Every structure is written in structure tokens, then in C-alpha cells.
Amino acid sequence: MRQYMLSVYQPDTPPPPSVELERINKEVLAWCQALKDAGEWVFTGRLHPASTATVVRRQDDEALVTDGPYTEGKEHIGGFTIIRVADLDAALERAEGFTRITTLPVEVRPMVDDD
């Protein structure tokens, strides 16, 4: 079994009025519960907006701290889920299920196995 990170990208704007957030949240919770029931769920994290980010980087021999996201963009990672599944095809299938609920893009990346 391999671990994958499913990163959810969301726009940096409020959702349009037509988006049914209550229904979406309920379906996302059911999606997550299905992962748990299958023994595939490892961890989920939701993030505050990218505007709350702080970036620390080295400049010369000092730490330079700046407010805001690392990159400028119209969308940023809004959250992620770590899953443990047999292979990439299974991870892509789980991500596809999430996109069916939210229509938000999901990046699927294998995690490095340090064992």
C-alpha cells in the first residue's frame, strides 16, 4: 500500500451564490467516511485562506518573513487528504470521486516512502 496526498485547489474568491455549500459539505463528509470505512483514510487537513499565509525564506544569512502566499495566483491549496491505497489508479479514483462532489481540481501525488 502506498500513501498519496490529494491536494484540493480552490479559487481565492467566495463561492458563487448558486453553490450549495451545505450539500457539498455533507457529501464531502460522506466521501471521507467511505475512505475511513475502507481503511484508506490517514489524515485530512483544511486550510485557512492563502491570505493568512506567512512565508519564511533565506536571504543572505538571515530569515526573511513576508505576509501572503508563496506564489501569486487565482487559486491555492484549500486542504488535503492523505490516503493509503494500492496504487495510483486507486488514488485517482478517490480524487475523481471528490471532484464529482465539488468540481474543484485535485492534485494527486505519491508520498515518499522512507522505509
CSV table of N, CA, C and O in Angstrom, one decimal:
chain,number,residue,atom,x,y,z
A,1,MET,N,0.9,-1.2,0.0
A,1,MET,CA,0.0,0.0,0.0
A,1,MET,C,0.9,1.2,0.0
A,1,MET,O,1.9,1.3,0.7
A,2,ARG,N,0.5,2.2,-0.7
A,2,ARG,CA,1.2,3.5,-0.8
A,2,ARG,C,0.4,4.6,-0.4
A,2,ARG,O,-0.8,4.6,-0.5
A,3,GLN,N,1.0,5.6,0.2
A,3,GLN,CA,0.3,6.8,0.6
A,3,GLN,C,0.3,7.9,-0.5
A,3,GLN,O,1.4,8.1,-1.2
A,4,TYR,N,-0.8,8.6,-0.7
A,4,TYR,CA,-0.9,9.6,-1.7
A,4,TYR,C,-1.5,10.9,-1.0
A,4,TYR,O,-2.4,10.7,-0.1
A,5,MET,N,-1.1,12.0,-1.4
A,5,MET,CA,-1.7,13.3,-1.0
A,5,MET,C,-2.6,13.8,-2.1
A,5,MET,O,-2.2,13.9,-3.2
A,6,LEU,N,-3.9,14.0,-1.7
A,6,LEU,CA,-4.9,14.6,-2.6
A,6,LEU,C,-5.0,16.1,-2.2
A,6,LEU,O,-5.6,16.4,-1.1
A,7,SER,N,-4.4,17.0,-2.9
A,7,SER,CA,-4.5,18.4,-2.6
A,7,SER,C,-5.6,19.0,-3.4
A,7,SER,O,-5.7,18.9,-4.6
A,8,VAL,N,-6.5,19.7,-2.7
A,8,VAL,CA,-7.7,20.4,-3.3
A,8,VAL,C,-7.4,21.8,-3.5
A,8,VAL,O,-7.0,22.6,-2.6
A,9,TYR,N,-7.5,22.3,-4.8
A,9,TYR,CA,-7.3,23.7,-5.1
A,9,TYR,C,-8.6,24.4,-5.2
A,9,TYR,O,-9.6,23.9,-5.8
A,10,GLN,N,-8.7,25.6,-4.6
A,10,GLN,CA,-9.9,26.3,-4.6
A,10,GLN,C,-9.6,27.8,-5.0
A,10,GLN,O,-8.5,28.3,-4.7
A,11,PRO,N,-10.6,28.4,-5.6
A,11,PRO,CA,-10.3,29.8,-6.0
A,11,PRO,C,-10.2,30.7,-4.8
A,11,PRO,O,-10.8,30.4,-3.7
A,12,ASP,N,-9.5,31.8,-4.9
A,12,ASP,CA,-9.4,32.8,-3.8
A,12,ASP,C,-10.5,33.8,-3.8
A,12,ASP,O,-10.4,34.9,-3.3
A,13,THR,N,-11.7,33.4,-4.3
A,13,THR,CA,-12.9,34.2,-4.2
A,13,THR,C,-14.0,33.5,-3.5
A,13,THR,O,-13.9,32.2,-3.5
A,14,PRO,N,-14.9,34.2,-3.0
A,14,PRO,CA,-16.1,33.5,-2.4
A,14,PRO,C,-16.8,32.6,-3.4
A,14,PRO,O,-16.8,33.0,-4.6
A,15,PRO,N,-17.4,31.5,-3.0
A,15,PRO,CA,-18.2,30.7,-4.0
A,15,PRO,C,-19.4,31.5,-4.5
A,15,PRO,O,-19.9,32.4,-3.8
A,16,PRO,N,-19.8,31.2,-5.7
A,16,PRO,CA,-21.0,31.9,-6.3
A,16,PRO,C,-22.2,31.5,-5.5
A,16,PRO,O,-22.2,30.5,-4.9
A,17,PRO,N,-23.2,32.4,-5.5
A,17,PRO,CA,-24.4,32.1,-4.7
A,17,PRO,C,-25.1,30.8,-5.1
A,17,PRO,O,-25.8,30.2,-4.2
A,18,SER,N,-24.9,30.3,-6.3
A,18,SER,CA,-25.5,29.1,-6.7
A,18,SER,C,-24.9,27.8,-6.1
A,18,SER,O,-25.5,26.8,-6.2
A,19,VAL,N,-23.8,27.9,-5.5
A,19,VAL,CA,-23.1,26.8,-5.0
A,19,VAL,C,-23.8,26.4,-3.7
A,19,VAL,O,-24.0,27.2,-2.8
A,20,GLU,N,-24.1,25.1,-3.6
A,20,GLU,CA,-24.9,24.6,-2.4
A,20,GLU,C,-23.9,24.1,-1.4
A,20,GLU,O,-23.6,22.9,-1.3
A,21,LEU,N,-23.3,25.0,-0.6
A,21,LEU,CA,-22.2,24.6,0.3
A,21,LEU,C,-22.7,23.5,1.4
A,21,LEU,O,-21.9,22.6,1.7
A,22,GLU,N,-23.9,23.6,1.8
A,22,GLU,CA,-24.4,22.7,2.9
A,22,GLU,C,-24.4,21.3,2.3
A,22,GLU,O,-23.9,20.3,2.9
A,23,ARG,N,-24.9,21.1,1.1
A,23,ARG,CA,-25.0,19.8,0.4
A,23,ARG,C,-23.6,19.3,0.1
A,23,ARG,O,-23.3,18.1,0.4
A,24,ILE,N,-22.7,20.2,-0.4
A,24,ILE,CA,-21.3,19.8,-0.7
A,24,ILE,C,-20.6,19.3,0.5
A,24,ILE,O,-20.0,18.3,0.5
A,25,ASN,N,-20.7,20.1,1.6
A,25,ASN,CA,-20.1,19.7,2.9
A,25,ASN,C,-20.5,18.3,3.4
A,25,ASN,O,-19.8,17.5,3.8
A,26,LYS,N,-21.8,18.1,3.2
A,26,LYS,CA,-22.4,16.8,3.7
A,26,LYS,C,-21.8,15.6,2.8
A,26,LYS,O,-21.5,14.6,3.3
A,27,GLU,N,-21.8,15.9,1.5
A,27,GLU,CA,-21.2,14.8,0.6
A,27,GLU,C,-19.7,14.6,0.8
A,27,GLU,O,-19.3,13.5,0.7
A,28,VAL,N,-19.0,15.7,1.1
A,28,VAL,CA,-17.6,15.5,1.3
A,28,VAL,C,-17.3,14.7,2.6
A,28,VAL,O,-16.5,13.9,2.7
A,29,LEU,N,-18.1,15.0,3.6
A,29,LEU,CA,-18.0,14.2,4.9
A,29,LEU,C,-18.3,12.7,4.6
A,29,LEU,O,-17.7,11.8,5.1
A,30,ALA,N,-19.3,12.4,3.7
A,30,ALA,CA,-19.7,11.1,3.4
A,30,ALA,C,-18.5,10.4,2.6
A,30,ALA,O,-18.2,9.2,2.8
A,31,TRP,N,-17.9,11.2,1.7
A,31,TRP,CA,-16.7,10.7,0.9
A,31,TRP,C,-15.6,10.3,1.9
A,31,TRP,O,-15.0,9.3,1.7
A,32,CYS,N,-15.3,11.2,2.8
A,32,CYS,CA,-14.3,11.0,3.8
A,32,CYS,C,-14.6,9.7,4.7
A,32,CYS,O,-13.7,8.9,4.9
A,33,GLN,N,-15.8,9.6,5.1
A,33,GLN,CA,-16.3,8.4,5.9
A,33,GLN,C,-16.1,7.1,5.1
A,33,GLN,O,-15.7,6.1,5.6
A,34,ALA,N,-16.4,7.2,3.8
A,34,ALA,CA,-16.2,6.0,3.0
A,34,ALA,C,-14.7,5.6,2.9
A,34,ALA,O,-14.4,4.4,2.9
A,35,LEU,N,-13.8,6.6,2.8
A,35,LEU,CA,-12.4,6.3,2.9
A,35,LEU,C,-12.0,5.6,4.2
A,35,LEU,O,-11.2,4.7,4.3
A,36,LYS,N,-12.6,6.2,5.3
A,36,LYS,CA,-12.3,5.6,6.7
A,36,LYS,C,-12.8,4.2,6.7
A,36,LYS,O,-12.1,3.3,7.2
A,37,ASP,N,-14.0,4.0,6.3
A,37,ASP,CA,-14.6,2.6,6.3
A,37,ASP,C,-13.8,1.6,5.5
A,37,ASP,O,-13.8,0.4,5.9
A,38,ALA,N,-13.2,2.1,4.4
A,38,ALA,CA,-12.4,1.2,3.6
A,38,ALA,C,-10.9,1.0,4.2
A,38,ALA,O,-10.1,0.3,3.6
A,39,GLY,N,-10.6,1.7,5.3
A,39,GLY,CA,-9.3,1.7,5.8
A,39,GLY,C,-8.2,2.4,5.0
A,39,GLY,O,-7.1,2.2,5.1
A,40,GLU,N,-8.7,3.3,4.2
A,40,GLU,CA,-7.8,4.1,3.3
A,40,GLU,C,-7.4,5.5,3.8
A,40,GLU,O,-6.5,6.1,3.3
A,41,TRP,N,-8.2,6.0,4.7
A,41,TRP,CA,-8.0,7.4,5.2
A,41,TRP,C,-6.9,7.4,6.2
A,41,TRP,O,-6.8,6.6,7.1
A,42,VAL,N,-6.0,8.4,6.1
A,42,VAL,CA,-4.9,8.6,7.0
A,42,VAL,C,-5.1,9.9,7.7
A,42,VAL,O,-5.0,9.9,9.0
A,43,PHE,N,-5.3,11.0,7.0
A,43,PHE,CA,-5.4,12.3,7.6
A,43,PHE,C,-6.0,13.3,6.7
A,43,PHE,O,-5.8,13.2,5.4
A,44,THR,N,-6.8,14.2,7.2
A,44,THR,CA,-7.3,15.3,6.4
A,44,THR,C,-7.0,16.6,7.1
A,44,THR,O,-7.1,16.7,8.3
A,45,GLY,N,-6.7,17.7,6.3
A,45,GLY,CA,-6.4,19.0,6.8
A,45,GLY,C,-7.1,20.0,6.0
A,45,GLY,O,-6.9,20.0,4.8
A,46,ARG,N,-7.8,20.9,6.6
A,46,ARG,CA,-8.4,22.1,5.9
A,46,ARG,C,-7.5,23.3,6.3
A,46,ARG,O,-7.1,23.4,7.4
A,47,LEU,N,-7.4,24.2,5.3
A,47,LEU,CA,-6.5,25.4,5.5
A,47,LEU,C,-7.3,26.7,5.5
A,47,LEU,O,-8.3,26.8,4.8
A,48,HIS,N,-6.8,27.6,6.2
A,48,HIS,CA,-7.4,29.0,6.1
A,48,HIS,C,-7.0,29.6,4.8
A,48,HIS,O,-6.2,29.0,4.1
A,49,PRO,N,-7.6,30.7,4.3
A,49,PRO,CA,-7.3,31.3,3.0
A,49,PRO,C,-5.8,31.6,2.9
A,49,PRO,O,-5.1,31.8,3.8
A,50,ALA,N,-5.4,31.6,1.6
A,50,ALA,CA,-4.0,31.8,1.3
A,50,ALA,C,-3.5,33.2,1.8
A,50,ALA,O,-2.3,33.4,2.2
A,51,SER,N,-4.4,34.1,2.0
A,51,SER,CA,-4.1,35.4,2.5
A,51,SER,C,-3.6,35.4,3.9
A,51,SER,O,-2.9,36.3,4.4
A,52,THR,N,-3.8,34.3,4.7
A,52,THR,CA,-3.3,34.2,6.0
A,52,THR,C,-1.9,33.6,6.1
A,52,THR,O,-1.4,33.4,7.2
A,53,ALA,N,-1.4,33.2,5.0
A,53,ALA,CA,-0.1,32.5,4.9
A,53,ALA,C,1.1,33.5,5.3
A,53,ALA,O,1.0,34.7,5.1
A,54,THR,N,2.1,33.0,5.8
A,54,THR,CA,3.4,33.7,6.1
A,54,THR,C,4.5,32.8,5.5
A,54,THR,O,4.6,31.6,5.7
A,55,VAL,N,5.4,33.5,4.7
A,55,VAL,CA,6.5,32.8,4.0
A,55,VAL,C,7.8,33.2,4.7
A,55,VAL,O,8.1,34.3,5.0
A,56,VAL,N,8.6,32.1,5.0
A,56,VAL,CA,9.9,32.3,5.6
A,56,VAL,C,10.9,31.8,4.5
A,56,VAL,O,10.8,30.7,4.1
A,57,ARG,N,11.9,32.6,4.2
A,57,ARG,CA,12.9,32.2,3.2
A,57,ARG,C,14.3,32.8,3.7
A,57,ARG,O,14.3,33.8,4.4
A,58,ARG,N,15.3,32.2,3.2
A,58,ARG,CA,16.7,32.7,3.5
A,58,ARG,C,17.1,33.8,2.5
A,58,ARG,O,16.9,33.6,1.3
A,59,GLN,N,17.6,34.8,3.0
A,59,GLN,CA,18.2,35.9,2.2
A,59,GLN,C,19.6,36.2,2.8
A,59,GLN,O,19.6,36.7,3.9
A,60,ASP,N,20.6,36.0,2.1
A,60,ASP,CA,22.0,36.1,2.6
A,60,ASP,C,22.0,35.1,3.8
A,60,ASP,O,21.8,34.0,3.6
A,61,ASP,N,22.2,35.6,5.0
A,61,ASP,CA,22.3,34.7,6.2
A,61,ASP,C,21.2,35.0,7.2
A,61,ASP,O,21.3,34.7,8.3
A,62,GLU,N,20.1,35.6,6.7
A,62,GLU,CA,19.0,35.9,7.6
A,62,GLU,C,17.7,35.3,7.1
A,62,GLU,O,17.6,35.1,5.9
A,63,ALA,N,16.7,35.2,8.0
A,63,ALA,CA,15.4,34.8,7.6
A,63,ALA,C,14.6,36.0,7.2
A,63,ALA,O,14.5,37.0,7.9
A,64,LEU,N,14.0,35.9,6.0
A,64,LEU,CA,13.1,37.0,5.5
A,64,LEU,C,11.7,36.5,5.7
A,64,LEU,O,11.3,35.5,5.1
A,65,VAL,N,10.9,37.2,6.4
A,65,VAL,CA,9.5,36.8,6.6
A,65,VAL,C,8.6,37.8,5.9
A,65,VAL,O,8.7,39.0,6.1
A,66,THR,N,7.7,37.2,5.1
A,66,THR,CA,6.7,38.1,4.3
A,66,THR,C,5.3,37.5,4.5
A,66,THR,O,5.1,36.3,4.7
A,67,ASP,N,4.3,38.4,4.5
A,67,ASP,CA,2.9,38.0,4.6
A,67,ASP,C,2.4,37.6,3.2
A,67,ASP,O,2.9,38.1,2.2
A,68,GLY,N,1.4,36.7,3.2
A,68,GLY,CA,0.8,36.3,2.0
A,68,GLY,C,1.3,35.0,1.5
A,68,GLY,O,2.3,34.4,2.0
A,69,PRO,N,0.7,34.4,0.4
A,69,PRO,CA,1.1,33.1,-0.1
A,69,PRO,C,2.5,33.2,-0.8
A,69,PRO,O,2.9,34.3,-1.2
A,70,TYR,N,3.1,32.0,-0.9
A,70,TYR,CA,4.4,31.9,-1.6
A,70,TYR,C,4.3,32.4,-3.0
A,70,TYR,O,5.2,33.1,-3.5
A,71,THR,N,3.3,32.0,-3.7
A,71,THR,CA,3.1,32.4,-5.1
A,71,THR,C,1.8,33.1,-5.3
A,71,THR,O,0.8,32.9,-4.6
A,72,GLU,N,1.8,34.1,-6.2
A,72,GLU,CA,0.6,34.8,-6.5
A,72,GLU,C,-0.2,33.9,-7.5
A,72,GLU,O,0.3,33.2,-8.3
A,73,GLY,N,-1.5,33.9,-7.3
A,73,GLY,CA,-2.3,33.0,-8.1
A,73,GLY,C,-3.8,33.3,-7.9
A,73,GLY,O,-4.2,34.0,-6.9
A,74,LYS,N,-4.6,32.7,-8.7
A,74,LYS,CA,-6.1,32.9,-8.6
A,74,LYS,C,-6.7,31.7,-7.7
A,74,LYS,O,-7.8,31.8,-7.3
A,75,GLU,N,-5.9,30.7,-7.4
A,75,GLU,CA,-6.3,29.6,-6.6
A,75,GLU,C,-5.1,29.1,-5.8
A,75,GLU,O,-4.0,29.2,-6.2
A,76,HIS,N,-5.4,28.5,-4.7
A,76,HIS,CA,-4.4,27.9,-3.8
A,76,HIS,C,-4.9,26.6,-3.2
A,76,HIS,O,-6.1,26.4,-3.2
A,77,ILE,N,-4.1,25.9,-2.5
A,77,ILE,CA,-4.5,24.7,-1.8
A,77,ILE,C,-5.4,25.1,-0.7
A,77,ILE,O,-5.1,25.9,0.2
A,78,GLY,N,-6.6,24.5,-0.7
A,78,GLY,CA,-7.6,24.8,0.4
A,78,GLY,C,-7.6,23.7,1.5
A,78,GLY,O,-8.1,23.9,2.6
A,79,GLY,N,-7.0,22.6,1.1
A,79,GLY,CA,-7.0,21.5,2.0
A,79,GLY,C,-6.4,20.2,1.4
A,79,GLY,O,-6.1,20.3,0.2
A,80,PHE,N,-6.3,19.2,2.1
A,80,PHE,CA,-5.7,18.0,1.6
A,80,PHE,C,-6.1,16.8,2.4
A,80,PHE,O,-6.6,16.9,3.5
A,81,THR,N,-6.0,15.6,1.8
A,81,THR,CA,-6.3,14.4,2.4
A,81,THR,C,-5.2,13.4,2.1
A,81,THR,O,-4.8,13.3,0.9
A,82,ILE,N,-4.7,12.7,3.1
A,82,ILE,CA,-3.7,11.7,2.9
A,82,ILE,C,-4.4,10.3,2.9
A,82,ILE,O,-5.2,10.1,3.8
A,83,ILE,N,-4.2,9.5,1.8
A,83,ILE,CA,-4.9,8.2,1.8
A,83,ILE,C,-3.8,7.2,1.6
A,83,ILE,O,-2.7,7.4,1.2
A,84,ARG,N,-4.2,5.9,1.9
A,84,ARG,CA,-3.3,4.8,1.7
A,84,ARG,C,-4.1,3.8,0.9
A,84,ARG,O,-5.1,3.2,1.3
A,85,VAL,N,-3.6,3.6,-0.4
A,85,VAL,CA,-4.3,2.8,-1.3
A,85,VAL,C,-3.3,1.9,-2.1
A,85,VAL,O,-2.1,2.2,-2.0
A,86,ALA,N,-3.7,1.0,-2.9
A,86,ALA,CA,-2.9,0.0,-3.6
A,86,ALA,C,-2.0,0.7,-4.6
A,86,ALA,O,-0.8,0.3,-4.7
A,87,ASP,N,-2.5,1.6,-5.4
A,87,ASP,CA,-1.7,2.2,-6.5
A,87,ASP,C,-2.3,3.5,-6.9
A,87,ASP,O,-3.3,4.0,-6.4
A,88,LEU,N,-1.6,4.1,-7.9
A,88,LEU,CA,-2.0,5.4,-8.4
A,88,LEU,C,-3.4,5.4,-9.0
A,88,LEU,O,-4.2,6.3,-8.8
A,89,ASP,N,-3.8,4.3,-9.7
A,89,ASP,CA,-5.2,4.2,-10.2
A,89,ASP,C,-6.2,4.3,-9.1
A,89,ASP,O,-7.2,5.0,-9.3
A,90,ALA,N,-6.0,3.7,-8.0
A,90,ALA,CA,-6.9,3.8,-6.9
A,90,ALA,C,-7.0,5.2,-6.3
A,90,ALA,O,-8.0,5.7,-6.0
A,91,ALA,N,-5.8,5.8,-6.2
A,91,ALA,CA,-5.8,7.2,-5.7
A,91,ALA,C,-6.5,8.1,-6.7
A,91,ALA,O,-7.3,9.0,-6.2
A,92,LEU,N,-6.3,8.0,-8.0
A,92,LEU,CA,-7.0,8.8,-9.0
A,92,LEU,C,-8.5,8.6,-8.9
A,92,LEU,O,-9.3,9.5,-9.0
A,93,GLU,N,-8.9,7.4,-8.6
A,93,GLU,CA,-10.4,7.1,-8.5
A,93,GLU,C,-11.0,7.8,-7.3
A,93,GLU,O,-12.1,8.3,-7.4
A,94,ARG,N,-10.2,7.8,-6.2
A,94,ARG,CA,-10.7,8.5,-5.0
A,94,ARG,C,-10.8,10.0,-5.2
A,94,ARG,O,-11.7,10.7,-4.9
A,95,ALA,N,-9.8,10.6,-5.9
A,95,ALA,CA,-9.8,12.0,-6.3
A,95,ALA,C,-10.9,12.3,-7.2
A,95,ALA,O,-11.6,13.4,-7.1
A,96,GLU,N,-11.2,11.5,-8.2
A,96,GLU,CA,-12.3,11.7,-9.1
A,96,GLU,C,-13.6,11.7,-8.4
A,96,GLU,O,-14.5,12.6,-8.7
A,97,GLY,N,-13.8,10.9,-7.3
A,97,GLY,CA,-15.0,11.0,-6.5
A,97,GLY,C,-15.2,12.3,-5.8
A,97,GLY,O,-16.3,12.8,-5.7
A,98,PHE,N,-14.1,12.9,-5.4
A,98,PHE,CA,-14.1,14.2,-4.7
A,98,PHE,C,-14.5,15.3,-5.7
A,98,PHE,O,-15.3,16.1,-5.4
A,99,THR,N,-13.9,15.2,-6.9
A,99,THR,CA,-14.2,16.2,-7.9
A,99,THR,C,-15.6,16.2,-8.4
A,99,THR,O,-16.2,17.2,-8.8
A,100,ARG,N,-16.2,15.0,-8.3
A,100,ARG,CA,-17.6,14.8,-8.7
A,100,ARG,C,-18.5,15.6,-7.7
A,100,ARG,O,-19.6,16.1,-8.1
A,101,ILE,N,-18.1,15.7,-6.5
A,101,ILE,CA,-18.9,16.4,-5.5
A,101,ILE,C,-18.7,17.9,-5.6
A,101,ILE,O,-19.6,18.6,-5.5
A,102,THR,N,-17.4,18.3,-5.7
A,102,THR,CA,-17.1,19.7,-5.5
A,102,THR,C,-16.8,20.5,-6.8
A,102,THR,O,-16.9,21.7,-6.8
A,103,THR,N,-16.4,19.8,-7.8
A,103,THR,CA,-15.9,20.3,-9.1
A,103,THR,C,-14.6,21.0,-9.0
A,103,THR,O,-14.1,21.6,-9.9
A,104,LEU,N,-14.0,21.0,-7.8
A,104,LEU,CA,-12.7,21.6,-7.6
A,104,LEU,C,-11.6,20.7,-8.1
A,104,LEU,O,-11.7,19.5,-7.9
A,105,PRO,N,-10.5,21.2,-8.6
A,105,PRO,CA,-9.4,20.3,-9.1
A,105,PRO,C,-8.7,19.7,-7.9
A,105,PRO,O,-8.5,20.3,-6.8
A,106,VAL,N,-8.2,18.5,-8.1
A,106,VAL,CA,-7.4,17.8,-7.1
A,106,VAL,C,-6.1,17.3,-7.7
A,106,VAL,O,-6.1,16.7,-8.7
A,107,GLU,N,-5.0,17.7,-7.0
A,107,GLU,CA,-3.7,17.2,-7.4
A,107,GLU,C,-3.4,15.9,-6.6
A,107,GLU,O,-3.5,15.9,-5.4
A,108,VAL,N,-3.0,14.8,-7.3
A,108,VAL,CA,-2.7,13.6,-6.7
A,108,VAL,C,-1.2,13.4,-6.8
A,108,VAL,O,-0.6,13.4,-7.9
A,109,ARG,N,-0.5,13.2,-5.6
A,109,ARG,CA,0.9,13.0,-5.6
A,109,ARG,C,1.3,11.9,-4.6
A,109,ARG,O,0.8,11.8,-3.5
A,110,PRO,N,2.1,11.0,-5.1
A,110,PRO,CA,2.6,9.9,-4.2
A,110,PRO,C,3.5,10.5,-3.1
A,110,PRO,O,4.3,11.4,-3.4
A,111,MET,N,3.5,9.9,-1.9
A,111,MET,CA,4.4,10.4,-0.9
A,111,MET,C,5.6,9.5,-0.9
A,111,MET,O,5.5,8.3,-1.3
A,112,VAL,N,6.7,10.0,-0.5
A,112,VAL,CA,8.0,9.3,-0.5
A,112,VAL,C,7.9,8.3,0.7
A,112,VAL,O,7.5,8.7,1.8
A,113,ASP,N,8.2,7.1,0.4
A,113,ASP,CA,8.2,6.0,1.4
A,113,ASP,C,9.7,5.9,1.9
A,113,ASP,O,10.6,5.5,1.2
A,114,ASP,N,9.9,6.4,3.2
A,114,ASP,CA,11.2,6.4,3.8
A,114,ASP,C,11.6,5.0,4.4
A,114,ASP,O,12.7,4.9,4.9
A,115,ASP,N,10.8,4.0,4.3
A,115,ASP,CA,11.1,2.7,4.9
A,115,ASP,C,12.1,2.0,4.0
A,115,ASP,O,12.3,1.6,3.1
